[in-house]
């Protein structure tokens, strides 16, 4: 879960840098591609992080139920 949290933070930084890079008219296409990839990465890493937390929570409650 800590790895997906790291990816979420990294994707957030990349979104900011991609938005700043779009201000340069020479490299606007590359900045747009980076921005799109960062948004996709952010969404996927957030989904995986939530899934990890949910799985750990369910596993913990199942183990507590065995006692």
XYZ file of C-alpha atoms in Angstrom:
67
model
C 0.000 0.000 0.000
C 2.892 2.362 0.635
C 4.109 1.922 -2.954
C 0.757 2.965 -4.400
C 0.691 5.947 -2.042
C 4.129 6.938 -3.391
C 2.813 6.629 -6.956
C -0.162 8.847 -6.115
C 2.148 11.548 -4.761
C 4.450 11.212 -7.778
C 1.532 11.443 -10.222
C 0.298 14.581 -8.449
C 3.690 16.222 -8.932
C 3.703 15.176 -12.580
C 0.253 16.678 -13.138
C 1.489 19.988 -11.757
C 4.621 19.918 -13.915
C 2.606 18.945 -16.992
C 0.237 21.853 -16.449
C 3.186 24.211 -16.089
C 4.827 22.726 -19.197
C 1.764 23.449 -21.319
C 2.539 27.165 -21.016
C 5.569 26.670 -23.303
C 4.216 26.752 -26.859
C 7.169 24.823 -28.317
C 6.621 21.655 -26.270
C 2.888 21.837 -25.701
C 2.208 18.423 -27.288
C 4.712 16.594 -25.123
C 3.430 18.372 -22.022
C -0.140 17.381 -22.896
C 0.909 13.735 -23.334
C 2.676 13.827 -19.975
C -0.357 15.411 -18.361
C -2.695 12.732 -19.734
C -0.370 9.908 -18.640
C -0.062 11.474 -15.191
C -3.817 11.730 -14.781
C -4.236 8.087 -15.811
C -1.472 7.076 -13.392
C -3.060 9.078 -10.594
C -6.456 7.478 -11.093
C -5.058 3.935 -11.297
C -2.774 4.321 -8.288
C -5.629 5.794 -6.245
C -7.873 2.853 -7.169
C -5.160 0.354 -6.214
C -4.493 2.167 -2.932
C -8.181 2.105 -1.978
C -8.371 -1.576 -2.965
C -5.339 -2.393 -0.783
C -6.812 -0.596 2.210
C -10.177 -2.313 1.722
C -8.549 -5.723 1.376
C -6.462 -5.209 4.516
C -9.536 -4.066 6.409
C -11.570 -7.083 5.329
C -8.691 -9.447 6.117
C -8.273 -7.917 9.563
C -11.954 -8.262 10.370
C -11.953 -11.884 9.176
C -8.965 -12.713 11.369
C -10.633 -11.051 14.371
C -13.744 -13.128 13.703
C -11.784 -16.367 14.050
C -10.883 -15.644 17.670
